[in-house]
mmCIF file with all atom_site columns, C-alpha atoms in Angstrom:
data_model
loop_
_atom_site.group_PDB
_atom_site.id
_atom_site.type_symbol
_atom_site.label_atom_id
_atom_site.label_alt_id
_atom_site.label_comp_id
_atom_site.label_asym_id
_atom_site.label_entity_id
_atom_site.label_seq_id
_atom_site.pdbx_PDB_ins_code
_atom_site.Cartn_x
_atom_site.Cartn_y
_atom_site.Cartn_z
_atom_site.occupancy
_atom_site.B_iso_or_equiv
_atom_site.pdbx_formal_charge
_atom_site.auth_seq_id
_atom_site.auth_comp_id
_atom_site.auth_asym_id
_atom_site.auth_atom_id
_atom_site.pdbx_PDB_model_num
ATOM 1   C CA . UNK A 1 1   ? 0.000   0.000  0.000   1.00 0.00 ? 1   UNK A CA 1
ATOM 2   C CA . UNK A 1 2   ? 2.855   2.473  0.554   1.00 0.00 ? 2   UNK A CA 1
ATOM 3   C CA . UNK A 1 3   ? 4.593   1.914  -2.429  1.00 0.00 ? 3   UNK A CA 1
ATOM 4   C CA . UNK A 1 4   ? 0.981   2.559  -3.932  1.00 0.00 ? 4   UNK A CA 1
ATOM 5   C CA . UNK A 1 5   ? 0.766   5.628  -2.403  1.00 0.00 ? 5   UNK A CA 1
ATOM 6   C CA . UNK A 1 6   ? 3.901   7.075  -3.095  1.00 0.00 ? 6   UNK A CA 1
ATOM 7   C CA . UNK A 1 7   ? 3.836   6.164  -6.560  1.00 0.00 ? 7   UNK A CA 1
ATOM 8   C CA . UNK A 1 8   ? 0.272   8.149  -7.170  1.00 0.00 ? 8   UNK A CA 1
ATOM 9   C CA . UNK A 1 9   ? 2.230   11.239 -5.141  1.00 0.00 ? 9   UNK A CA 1
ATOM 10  C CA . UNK A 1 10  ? 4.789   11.350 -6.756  1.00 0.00 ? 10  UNK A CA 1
ATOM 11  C CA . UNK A 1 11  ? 3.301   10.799 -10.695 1.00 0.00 ? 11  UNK A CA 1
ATOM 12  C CA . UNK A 1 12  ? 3.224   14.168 -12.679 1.00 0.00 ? 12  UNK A CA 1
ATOM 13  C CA . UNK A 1 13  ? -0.685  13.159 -13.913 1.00 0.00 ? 13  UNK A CA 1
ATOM 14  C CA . UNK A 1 14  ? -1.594  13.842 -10.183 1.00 0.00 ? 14  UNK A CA 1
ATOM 15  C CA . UNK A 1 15  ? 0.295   16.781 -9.356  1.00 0.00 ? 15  UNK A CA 1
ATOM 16  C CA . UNK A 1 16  ? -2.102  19.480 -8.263  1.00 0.00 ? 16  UNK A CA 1
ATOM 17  C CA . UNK A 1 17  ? -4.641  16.935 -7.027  1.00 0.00 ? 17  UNK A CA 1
ATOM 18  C CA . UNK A 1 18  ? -6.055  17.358 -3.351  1.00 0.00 ? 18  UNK A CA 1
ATOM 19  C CA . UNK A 1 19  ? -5.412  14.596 -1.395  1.00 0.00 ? 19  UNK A CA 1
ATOM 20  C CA . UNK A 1 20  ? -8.096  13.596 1.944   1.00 0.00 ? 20  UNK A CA 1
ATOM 21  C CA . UNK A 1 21  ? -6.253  10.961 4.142   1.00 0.00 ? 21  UNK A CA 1
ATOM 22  C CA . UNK A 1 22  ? -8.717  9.477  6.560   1.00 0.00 ? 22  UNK A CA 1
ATOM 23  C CA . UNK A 1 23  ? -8.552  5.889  8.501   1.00 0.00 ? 23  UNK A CA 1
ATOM 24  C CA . UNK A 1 24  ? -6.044  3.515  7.135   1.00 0.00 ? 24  UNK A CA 1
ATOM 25  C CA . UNK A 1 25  ? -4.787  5.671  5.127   1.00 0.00 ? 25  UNK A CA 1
ATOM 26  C CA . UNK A 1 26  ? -3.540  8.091  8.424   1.00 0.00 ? 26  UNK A CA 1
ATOM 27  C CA . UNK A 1 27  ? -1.340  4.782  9.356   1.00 0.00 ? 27  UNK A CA 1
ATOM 28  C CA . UNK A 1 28  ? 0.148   4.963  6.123   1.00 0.00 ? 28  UNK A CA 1
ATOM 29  C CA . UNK A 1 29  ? 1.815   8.187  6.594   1.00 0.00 ? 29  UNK A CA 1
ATOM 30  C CA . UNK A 1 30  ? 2.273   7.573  10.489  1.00 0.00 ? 30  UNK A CA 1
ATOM 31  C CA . UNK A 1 31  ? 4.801   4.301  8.849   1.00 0.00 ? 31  UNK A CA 1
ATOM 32  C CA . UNK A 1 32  ? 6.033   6.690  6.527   1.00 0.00 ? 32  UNK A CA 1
ATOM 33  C CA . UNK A 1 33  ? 5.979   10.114 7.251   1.00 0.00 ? 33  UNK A CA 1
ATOM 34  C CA . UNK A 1 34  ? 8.364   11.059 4.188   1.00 0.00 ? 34  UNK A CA 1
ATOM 35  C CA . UNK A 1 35  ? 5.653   10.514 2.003   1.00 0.00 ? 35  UNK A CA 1
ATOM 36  C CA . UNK A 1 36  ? 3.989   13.495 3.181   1.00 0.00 ? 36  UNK A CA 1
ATOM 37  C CA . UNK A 1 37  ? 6.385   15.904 1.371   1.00 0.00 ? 37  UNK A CA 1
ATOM 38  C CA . UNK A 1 38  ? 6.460   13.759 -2.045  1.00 0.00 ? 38  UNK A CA 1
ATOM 39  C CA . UNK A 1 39  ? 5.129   15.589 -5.418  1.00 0.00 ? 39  UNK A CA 1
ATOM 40  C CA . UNK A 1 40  ? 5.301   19.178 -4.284  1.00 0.00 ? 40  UNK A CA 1
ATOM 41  C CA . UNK A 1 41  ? 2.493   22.127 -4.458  1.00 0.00 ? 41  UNK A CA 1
ATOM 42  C CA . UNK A 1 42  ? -0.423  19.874 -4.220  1.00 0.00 ? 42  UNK A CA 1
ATOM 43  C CA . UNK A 1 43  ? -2.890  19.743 -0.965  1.00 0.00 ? 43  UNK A CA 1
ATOM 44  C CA . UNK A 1 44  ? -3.097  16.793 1.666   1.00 0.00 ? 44  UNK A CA 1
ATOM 45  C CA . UNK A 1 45  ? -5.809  16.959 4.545   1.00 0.00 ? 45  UNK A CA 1
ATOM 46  C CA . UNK A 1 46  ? -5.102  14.850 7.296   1.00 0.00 ? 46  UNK A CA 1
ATOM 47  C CA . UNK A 1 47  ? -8.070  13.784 9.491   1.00 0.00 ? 47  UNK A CA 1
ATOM 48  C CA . UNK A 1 48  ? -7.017  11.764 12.448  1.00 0.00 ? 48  UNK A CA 1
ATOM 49  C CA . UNK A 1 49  ? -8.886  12.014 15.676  1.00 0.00 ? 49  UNK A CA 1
ATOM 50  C CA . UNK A 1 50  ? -7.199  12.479 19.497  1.00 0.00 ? 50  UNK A CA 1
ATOM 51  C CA . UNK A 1 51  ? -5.329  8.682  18.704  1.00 0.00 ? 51  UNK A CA 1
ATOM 52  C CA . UNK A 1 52  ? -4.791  8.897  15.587  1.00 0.00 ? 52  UNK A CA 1
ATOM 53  C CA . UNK A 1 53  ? -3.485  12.316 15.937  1.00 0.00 ? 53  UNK A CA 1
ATOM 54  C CA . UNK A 1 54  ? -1.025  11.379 19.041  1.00 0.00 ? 54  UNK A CA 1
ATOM 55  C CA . UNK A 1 55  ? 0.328   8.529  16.657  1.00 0.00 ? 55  UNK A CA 1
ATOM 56  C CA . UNK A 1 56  ? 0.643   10.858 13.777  1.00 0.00 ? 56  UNK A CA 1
ATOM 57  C CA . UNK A 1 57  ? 2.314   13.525 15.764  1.00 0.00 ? 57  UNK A CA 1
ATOM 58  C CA . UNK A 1 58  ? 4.890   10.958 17.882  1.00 0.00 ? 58  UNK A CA 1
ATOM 59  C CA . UNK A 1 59  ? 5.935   9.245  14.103  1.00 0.00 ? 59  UNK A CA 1
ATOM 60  C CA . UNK A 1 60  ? 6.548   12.832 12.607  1.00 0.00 ? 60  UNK A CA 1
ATOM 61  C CA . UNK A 1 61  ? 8.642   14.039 15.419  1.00 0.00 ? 61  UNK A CA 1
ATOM 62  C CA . UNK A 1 62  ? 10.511  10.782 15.936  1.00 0.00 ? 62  UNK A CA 1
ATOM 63  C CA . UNK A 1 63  ? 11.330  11.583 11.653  1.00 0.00 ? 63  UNK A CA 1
ATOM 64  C CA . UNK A 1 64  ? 12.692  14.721 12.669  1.00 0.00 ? 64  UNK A CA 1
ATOM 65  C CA . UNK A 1 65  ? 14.400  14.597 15.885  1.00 0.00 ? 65  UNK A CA 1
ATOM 66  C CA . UNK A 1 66  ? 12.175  17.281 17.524  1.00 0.00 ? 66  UNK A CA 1
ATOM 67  C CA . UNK A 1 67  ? 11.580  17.364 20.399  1.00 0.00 ? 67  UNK A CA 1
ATOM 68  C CA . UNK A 1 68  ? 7.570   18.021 21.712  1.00 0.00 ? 68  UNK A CA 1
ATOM 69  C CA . UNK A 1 69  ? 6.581   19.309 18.393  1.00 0.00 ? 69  UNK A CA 1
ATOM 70  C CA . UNK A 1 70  ? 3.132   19.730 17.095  1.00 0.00 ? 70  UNK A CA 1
ATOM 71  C CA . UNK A 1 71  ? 2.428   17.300 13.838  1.00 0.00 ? 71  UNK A CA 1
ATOM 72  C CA . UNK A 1 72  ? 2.233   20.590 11.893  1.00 0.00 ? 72  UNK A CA 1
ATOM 73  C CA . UNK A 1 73  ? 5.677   22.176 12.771  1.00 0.00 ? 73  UNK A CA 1
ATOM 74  C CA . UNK A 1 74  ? 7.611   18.465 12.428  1.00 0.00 ? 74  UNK A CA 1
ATOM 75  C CA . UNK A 1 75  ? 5.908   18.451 8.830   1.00 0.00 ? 75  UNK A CA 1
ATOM 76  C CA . UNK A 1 76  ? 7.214   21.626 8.479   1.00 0.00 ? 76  UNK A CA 1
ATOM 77  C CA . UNK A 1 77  ? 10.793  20.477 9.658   1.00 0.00 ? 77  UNK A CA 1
ATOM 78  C CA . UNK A 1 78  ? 10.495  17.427 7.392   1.00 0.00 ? 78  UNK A CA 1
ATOM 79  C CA . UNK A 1 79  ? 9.731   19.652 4.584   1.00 0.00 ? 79  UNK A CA 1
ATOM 80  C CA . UNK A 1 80  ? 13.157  21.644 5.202   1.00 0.00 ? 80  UNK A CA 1
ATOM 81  C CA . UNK A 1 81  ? 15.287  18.566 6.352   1.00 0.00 ? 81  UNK A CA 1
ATOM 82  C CA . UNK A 1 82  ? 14.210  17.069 2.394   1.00 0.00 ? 82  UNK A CA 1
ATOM 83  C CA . UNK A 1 83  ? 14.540  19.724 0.386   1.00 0.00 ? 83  UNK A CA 1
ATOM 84  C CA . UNK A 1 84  ? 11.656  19.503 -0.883  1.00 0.00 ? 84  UNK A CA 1
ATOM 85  C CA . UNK A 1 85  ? 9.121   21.977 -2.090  1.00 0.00 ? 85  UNK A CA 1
ATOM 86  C CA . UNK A 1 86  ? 6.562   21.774 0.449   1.00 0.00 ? 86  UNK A CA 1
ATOM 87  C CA . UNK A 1 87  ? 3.070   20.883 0.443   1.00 0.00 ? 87  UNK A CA 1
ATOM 88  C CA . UNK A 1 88  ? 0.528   22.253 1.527   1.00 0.00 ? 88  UNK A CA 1
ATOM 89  C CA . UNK A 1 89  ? -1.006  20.139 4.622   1.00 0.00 ? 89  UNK A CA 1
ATOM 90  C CA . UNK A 1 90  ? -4.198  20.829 6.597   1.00 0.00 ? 90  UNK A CA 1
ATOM 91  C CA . UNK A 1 91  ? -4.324  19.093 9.820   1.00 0.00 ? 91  UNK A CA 1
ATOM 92  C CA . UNK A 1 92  ? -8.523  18.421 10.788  1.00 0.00 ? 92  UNK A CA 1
ATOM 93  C CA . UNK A 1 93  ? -8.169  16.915 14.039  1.00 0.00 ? 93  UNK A CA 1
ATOM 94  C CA . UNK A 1 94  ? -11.645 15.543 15.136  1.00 0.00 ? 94  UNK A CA 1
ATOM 95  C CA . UNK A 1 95  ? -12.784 15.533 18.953  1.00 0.00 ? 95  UNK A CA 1
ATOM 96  C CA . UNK A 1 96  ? -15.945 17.693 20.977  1.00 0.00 ? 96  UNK A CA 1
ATOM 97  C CA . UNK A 1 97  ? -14.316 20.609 18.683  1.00 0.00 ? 97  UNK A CA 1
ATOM 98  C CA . UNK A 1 98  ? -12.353 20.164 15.594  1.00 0.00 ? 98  UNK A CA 1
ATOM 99  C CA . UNK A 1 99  ? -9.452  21.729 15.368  1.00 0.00 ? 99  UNK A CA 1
ATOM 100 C CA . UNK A 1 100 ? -7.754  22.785 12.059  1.00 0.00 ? 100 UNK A CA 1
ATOM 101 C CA . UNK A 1 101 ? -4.374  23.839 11.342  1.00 0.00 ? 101 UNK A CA 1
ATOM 102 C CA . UNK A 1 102 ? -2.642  24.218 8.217   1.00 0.00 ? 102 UNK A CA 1
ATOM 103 C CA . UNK A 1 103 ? 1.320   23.665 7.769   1.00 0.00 ? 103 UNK A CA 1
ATOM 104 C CA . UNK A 1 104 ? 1.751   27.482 6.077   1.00 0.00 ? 104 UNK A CA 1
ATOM 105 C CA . UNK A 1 105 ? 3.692   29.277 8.008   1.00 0.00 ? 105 UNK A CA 1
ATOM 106 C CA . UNK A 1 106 ? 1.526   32.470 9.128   1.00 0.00 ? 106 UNK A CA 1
ATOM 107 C CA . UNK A 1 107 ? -1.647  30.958 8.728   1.00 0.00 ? 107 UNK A CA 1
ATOM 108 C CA . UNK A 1 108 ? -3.924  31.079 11.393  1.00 0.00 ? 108 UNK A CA 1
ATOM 109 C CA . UNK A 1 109 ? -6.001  28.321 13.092  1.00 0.00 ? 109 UNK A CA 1
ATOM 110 C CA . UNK A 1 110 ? -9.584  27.606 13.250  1.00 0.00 ? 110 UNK A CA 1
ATOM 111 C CA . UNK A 1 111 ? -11.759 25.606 15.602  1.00 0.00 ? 111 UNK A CA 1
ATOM 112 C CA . UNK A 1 112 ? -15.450 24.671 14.503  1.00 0.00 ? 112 UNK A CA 1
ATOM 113 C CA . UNK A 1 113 ? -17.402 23.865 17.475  1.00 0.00 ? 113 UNK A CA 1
ATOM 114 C CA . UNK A 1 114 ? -20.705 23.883 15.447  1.00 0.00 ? 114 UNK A CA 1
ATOM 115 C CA . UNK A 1 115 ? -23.418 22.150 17.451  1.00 0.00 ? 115 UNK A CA 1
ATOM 116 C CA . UNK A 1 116 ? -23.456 17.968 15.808  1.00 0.00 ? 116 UNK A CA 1
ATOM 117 C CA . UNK A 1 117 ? -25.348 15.493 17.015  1.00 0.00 ? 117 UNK A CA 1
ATOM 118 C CA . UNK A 1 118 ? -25.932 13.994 20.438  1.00 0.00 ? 118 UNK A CA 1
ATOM 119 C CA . UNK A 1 119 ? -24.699 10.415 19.075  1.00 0.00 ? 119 UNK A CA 1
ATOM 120 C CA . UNK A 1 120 ? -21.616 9.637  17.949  1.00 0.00 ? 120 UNK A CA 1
ATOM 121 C CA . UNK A 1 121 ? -22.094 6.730  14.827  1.00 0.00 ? 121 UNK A CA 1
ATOM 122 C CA . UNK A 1 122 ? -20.135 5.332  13.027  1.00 0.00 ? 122 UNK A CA 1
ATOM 123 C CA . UNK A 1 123 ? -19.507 6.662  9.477   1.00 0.00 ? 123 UNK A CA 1
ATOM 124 C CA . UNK A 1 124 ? -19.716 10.367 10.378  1.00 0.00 ? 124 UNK A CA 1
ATOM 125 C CA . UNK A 1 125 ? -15.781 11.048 9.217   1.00 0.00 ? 125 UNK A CA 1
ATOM 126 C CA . UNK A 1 126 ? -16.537 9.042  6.079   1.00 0.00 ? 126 UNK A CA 1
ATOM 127 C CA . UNK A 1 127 ? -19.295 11.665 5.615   1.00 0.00 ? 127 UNK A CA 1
ATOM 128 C CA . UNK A 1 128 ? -16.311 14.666 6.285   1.00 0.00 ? 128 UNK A CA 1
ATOM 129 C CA . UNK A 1 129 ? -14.064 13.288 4.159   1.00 0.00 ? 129 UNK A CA 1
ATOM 130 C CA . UNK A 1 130 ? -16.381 13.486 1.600   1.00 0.00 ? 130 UNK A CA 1
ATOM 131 C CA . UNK A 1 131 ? -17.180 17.291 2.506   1.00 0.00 ? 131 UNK A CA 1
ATOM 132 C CA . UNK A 1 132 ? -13.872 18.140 2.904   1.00 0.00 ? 132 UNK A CA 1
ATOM 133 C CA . UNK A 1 133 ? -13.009 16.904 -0.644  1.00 0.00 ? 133 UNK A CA 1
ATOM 134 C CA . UNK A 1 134 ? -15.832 18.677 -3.074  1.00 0.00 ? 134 UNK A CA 1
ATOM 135 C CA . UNK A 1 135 ? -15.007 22.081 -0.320  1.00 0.00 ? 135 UNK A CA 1
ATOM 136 C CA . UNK A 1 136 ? -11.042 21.943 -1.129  1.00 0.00 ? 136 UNK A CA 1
ATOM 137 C CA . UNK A 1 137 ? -11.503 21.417 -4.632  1.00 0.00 ? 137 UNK A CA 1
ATOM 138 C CA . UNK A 1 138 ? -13.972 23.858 -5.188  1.00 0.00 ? 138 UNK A CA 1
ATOM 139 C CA . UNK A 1 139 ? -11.610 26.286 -3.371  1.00 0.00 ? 139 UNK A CA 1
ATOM 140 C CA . UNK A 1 140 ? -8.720  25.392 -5.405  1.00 0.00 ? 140 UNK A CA 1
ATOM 141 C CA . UNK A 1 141 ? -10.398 25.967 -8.732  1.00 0.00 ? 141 UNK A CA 1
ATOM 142 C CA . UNK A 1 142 ? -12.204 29.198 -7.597  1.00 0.00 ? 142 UNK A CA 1
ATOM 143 C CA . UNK A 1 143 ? -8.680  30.465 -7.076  1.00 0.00 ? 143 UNK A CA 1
ATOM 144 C CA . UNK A 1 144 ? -7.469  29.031 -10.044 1.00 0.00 ? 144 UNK A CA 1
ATOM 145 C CA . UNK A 1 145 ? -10.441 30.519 -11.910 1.00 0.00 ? 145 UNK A CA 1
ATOM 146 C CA . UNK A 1 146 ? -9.960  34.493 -10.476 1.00 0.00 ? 146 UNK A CA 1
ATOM 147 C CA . UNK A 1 147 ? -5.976  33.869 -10.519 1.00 0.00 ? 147 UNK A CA 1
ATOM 148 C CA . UNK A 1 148 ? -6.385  34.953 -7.078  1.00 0.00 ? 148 UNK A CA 1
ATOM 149 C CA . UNK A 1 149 ? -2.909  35.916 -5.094  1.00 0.00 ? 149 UNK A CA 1
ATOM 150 C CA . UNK A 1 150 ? -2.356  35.317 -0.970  1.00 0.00 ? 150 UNK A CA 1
ATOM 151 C CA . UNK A 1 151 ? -2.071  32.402 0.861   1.00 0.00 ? 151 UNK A CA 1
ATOM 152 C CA . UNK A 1 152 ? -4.462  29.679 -0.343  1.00 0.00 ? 152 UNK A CA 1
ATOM 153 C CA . UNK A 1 153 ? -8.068  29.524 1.962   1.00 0.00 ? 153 UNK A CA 1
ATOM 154 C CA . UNK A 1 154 ? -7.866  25.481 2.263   1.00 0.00 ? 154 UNK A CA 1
ATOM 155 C CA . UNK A 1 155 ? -8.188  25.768 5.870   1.00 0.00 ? 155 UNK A CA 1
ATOM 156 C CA . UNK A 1 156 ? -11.305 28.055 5.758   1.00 0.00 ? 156 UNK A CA 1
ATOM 157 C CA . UNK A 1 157 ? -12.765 25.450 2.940   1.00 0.00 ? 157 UNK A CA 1
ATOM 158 C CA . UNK A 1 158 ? -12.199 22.530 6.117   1.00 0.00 ? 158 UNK A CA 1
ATOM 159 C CA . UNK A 1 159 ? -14.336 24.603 8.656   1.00 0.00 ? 159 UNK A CA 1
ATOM 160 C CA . UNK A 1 160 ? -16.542 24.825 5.978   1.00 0.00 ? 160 UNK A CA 1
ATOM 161 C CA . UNK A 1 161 ? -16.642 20.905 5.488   1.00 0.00 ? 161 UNK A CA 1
ATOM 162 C CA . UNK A 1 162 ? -16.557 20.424 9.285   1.00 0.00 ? 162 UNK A CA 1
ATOM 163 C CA . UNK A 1 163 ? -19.604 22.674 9.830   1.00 0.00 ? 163 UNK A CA 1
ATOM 164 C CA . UNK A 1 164 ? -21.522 21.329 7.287   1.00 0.00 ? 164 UNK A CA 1
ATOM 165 C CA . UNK A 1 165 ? -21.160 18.237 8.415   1.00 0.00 ? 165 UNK A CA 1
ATOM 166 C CA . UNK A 1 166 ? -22.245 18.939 12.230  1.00 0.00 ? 166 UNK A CA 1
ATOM 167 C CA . UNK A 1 167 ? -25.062 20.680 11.188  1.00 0.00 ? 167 UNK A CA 1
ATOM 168 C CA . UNK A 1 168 ? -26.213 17.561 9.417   1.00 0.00 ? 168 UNK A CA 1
ATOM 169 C CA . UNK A 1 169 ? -25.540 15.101 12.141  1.00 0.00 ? 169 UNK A CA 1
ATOM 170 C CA . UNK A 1 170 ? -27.425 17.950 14.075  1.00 0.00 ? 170 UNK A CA 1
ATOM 171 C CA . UNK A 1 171 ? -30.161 17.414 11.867  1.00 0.00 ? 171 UNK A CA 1
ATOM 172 C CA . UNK A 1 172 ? -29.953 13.697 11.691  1.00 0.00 ? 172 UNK A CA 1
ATOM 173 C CA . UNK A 1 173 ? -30.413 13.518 15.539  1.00 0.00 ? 173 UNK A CA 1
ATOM 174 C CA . UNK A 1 174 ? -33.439 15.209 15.884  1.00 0.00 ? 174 UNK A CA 1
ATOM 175 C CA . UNK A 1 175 ? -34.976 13.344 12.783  1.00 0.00 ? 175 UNK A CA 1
ATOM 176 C CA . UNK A 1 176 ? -34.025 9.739  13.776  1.00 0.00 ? 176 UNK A CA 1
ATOM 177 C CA . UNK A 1 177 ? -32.981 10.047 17.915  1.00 0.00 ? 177 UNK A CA 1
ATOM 178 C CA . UNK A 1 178 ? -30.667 7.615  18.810  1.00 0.00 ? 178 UNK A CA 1
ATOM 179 C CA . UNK A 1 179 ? -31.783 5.181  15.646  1.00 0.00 ? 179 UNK A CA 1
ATOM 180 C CA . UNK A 1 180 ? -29.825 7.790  13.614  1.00 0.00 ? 180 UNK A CA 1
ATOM 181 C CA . UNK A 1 181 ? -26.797 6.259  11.577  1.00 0.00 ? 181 UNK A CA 1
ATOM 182 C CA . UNK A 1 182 ? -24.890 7.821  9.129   1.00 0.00 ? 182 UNK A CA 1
ATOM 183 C CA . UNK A 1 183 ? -27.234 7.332  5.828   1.00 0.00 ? 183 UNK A CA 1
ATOM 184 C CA . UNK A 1 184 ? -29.185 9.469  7.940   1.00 0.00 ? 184 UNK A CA 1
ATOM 185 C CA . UNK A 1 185 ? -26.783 12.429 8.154   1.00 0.00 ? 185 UNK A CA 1
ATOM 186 C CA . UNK A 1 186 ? -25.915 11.871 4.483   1.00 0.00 ? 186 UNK A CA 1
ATOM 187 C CA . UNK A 1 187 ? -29.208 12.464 3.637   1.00 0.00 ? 187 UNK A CA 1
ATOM 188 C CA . UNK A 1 188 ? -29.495 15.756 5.366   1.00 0.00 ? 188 UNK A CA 1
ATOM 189 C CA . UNK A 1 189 ? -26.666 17.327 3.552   1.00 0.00 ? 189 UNK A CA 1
ATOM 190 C CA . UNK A 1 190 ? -28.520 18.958 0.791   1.00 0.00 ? 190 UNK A CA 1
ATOM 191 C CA . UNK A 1 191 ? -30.614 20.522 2.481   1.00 0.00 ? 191 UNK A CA 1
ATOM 192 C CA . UNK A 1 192 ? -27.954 21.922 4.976   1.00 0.00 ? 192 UNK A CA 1
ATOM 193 C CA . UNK A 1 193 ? -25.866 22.760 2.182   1.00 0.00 ? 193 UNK A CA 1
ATOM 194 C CA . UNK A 1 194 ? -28.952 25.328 0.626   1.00 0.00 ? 194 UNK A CA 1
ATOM 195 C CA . UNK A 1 195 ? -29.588 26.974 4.263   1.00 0.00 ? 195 UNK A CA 1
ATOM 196 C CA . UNK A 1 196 ? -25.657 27.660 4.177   1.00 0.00 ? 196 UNK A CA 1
ATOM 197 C CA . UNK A 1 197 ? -26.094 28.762 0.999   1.00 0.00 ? 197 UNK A CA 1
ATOM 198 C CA . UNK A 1 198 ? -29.255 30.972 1.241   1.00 0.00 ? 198 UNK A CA 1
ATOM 199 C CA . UNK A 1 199 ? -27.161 33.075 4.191   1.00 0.00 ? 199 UNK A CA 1
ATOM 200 C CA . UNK A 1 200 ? -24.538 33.477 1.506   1.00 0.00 ? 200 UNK A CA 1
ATOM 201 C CA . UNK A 1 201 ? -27.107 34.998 -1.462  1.00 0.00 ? 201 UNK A CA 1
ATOM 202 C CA . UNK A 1 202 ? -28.772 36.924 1.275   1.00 0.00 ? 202 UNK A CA 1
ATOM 203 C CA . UNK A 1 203 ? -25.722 39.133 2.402   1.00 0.00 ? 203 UNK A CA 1
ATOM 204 C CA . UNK A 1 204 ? -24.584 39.278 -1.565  1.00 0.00 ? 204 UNK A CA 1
ATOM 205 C CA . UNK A 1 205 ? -27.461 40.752 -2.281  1.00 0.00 ? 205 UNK A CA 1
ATOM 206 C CA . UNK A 1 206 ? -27.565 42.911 0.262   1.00 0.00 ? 206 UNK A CA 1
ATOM 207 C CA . UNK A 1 207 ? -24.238 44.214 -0.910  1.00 0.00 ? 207 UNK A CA 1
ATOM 208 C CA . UNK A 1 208 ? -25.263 44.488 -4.540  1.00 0.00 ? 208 UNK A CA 1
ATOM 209 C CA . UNK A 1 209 ? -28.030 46.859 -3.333  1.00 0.00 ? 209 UNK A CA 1
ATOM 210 C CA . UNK A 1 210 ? -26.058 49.340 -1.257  1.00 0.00 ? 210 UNK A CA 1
ATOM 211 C CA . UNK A 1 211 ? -23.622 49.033 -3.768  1.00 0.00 ? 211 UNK A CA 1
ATOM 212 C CA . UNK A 1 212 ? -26.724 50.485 -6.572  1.00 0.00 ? 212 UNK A CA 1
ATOM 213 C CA . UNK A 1 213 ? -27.694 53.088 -4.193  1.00 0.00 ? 213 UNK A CA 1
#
């Protein structure tokens, strides 16, 4: 599986591509943490919870000889110690509030403590890792699109993912109760996803009309 991996990283028909490393995949790059820095300039989001975070974070330090460093500054360190051009890694770490952190230097943190749902099932990261994907695309090709300068907004795009996909647990819990399962939260997403939406077109146009007066 890692040679797998490493191959699709480092082939030039991928370069670009946004990569969303969930489950399995996490151990992968906990094994091999120089993998992380193969195929330069393209975005990985890591999503590991508290264990899979501590793992993560004690593998990536032990690669770099630091000492008590956060996964995101022994990436960073990894990045410098292989001369390679870096990429650009988003750390979603899942818990009561999930915490995001990008490897950019000078780029701030975010924490989404969006209200979710009172029952944790099984499935709910499978349903952010989907989020997280079709929001960090569409980022990347809206700045692609407006050649847009400034540090990329990947990390805004994951509290965008993460909140979507609390307020559809949310939802899912007071449809179903403690019957709810993840189907359930899935199926609540497009109707989340036009209420986040409608507060969008509301303050646009709102804007468009002071701007005509």
């Amino acid at each position: 599986a890692e040679a797998v991996v490493g191959a699709l990283l480092s082939h030039e028909d991928f370069a670009g591509m946004a990569l969303i490393v969930d489950a399995d995949g996490l151990e992968i790059f906990r094994r091999n943490p120089g993998l992380i820095v193969l195929g330069g300039g393209r975005v990985i989001v890591l999503t590991p919870n508290a264990a899979e975070y501590r793992r993560l974070q004690e593998a990536f330090a032990a690669e770099t000889a630091g000492d008590n460093e956060d996964l995101e500054t022994s990436i960073q360190s990894l990045s410098l110690q292989m001369g390679r051009a870096p990429n650009e890694i988003v750390v979603v770490r899942k818990g009561p509030v999930d915490v995001i952190q990008t490897s950019s230097l000078g780029v701030p943190g975010l924490t989404c403590a969006e209200a979710g749902s009172l029952k944790r099932t099984g499935g709910i990261g499978d349903v952010l890792a989907g989020c997280l994907a079709a929001f960090v695309v569409h980022e990347r090709k809206a700045r692609q699109a407006a050649g847009a300068d400034g540090p990329p907004l990947t990390g805004l795009a994951c509290y965008a993912a993460c909140a979507l996909t609390r307020r559809a647990a949310a939802a899912a819990w007071y449809g179903h109760g403690r019957s709810m399962t993840a189907p359930d939260v899935l199926g609540e997403i497009g109707r989340v996803v036009q209420e986040m939406e409608g507060i969008v077109v509301a303050d646009v146009e709102v804007l468009s009309m002071d701007g005509g007066g």
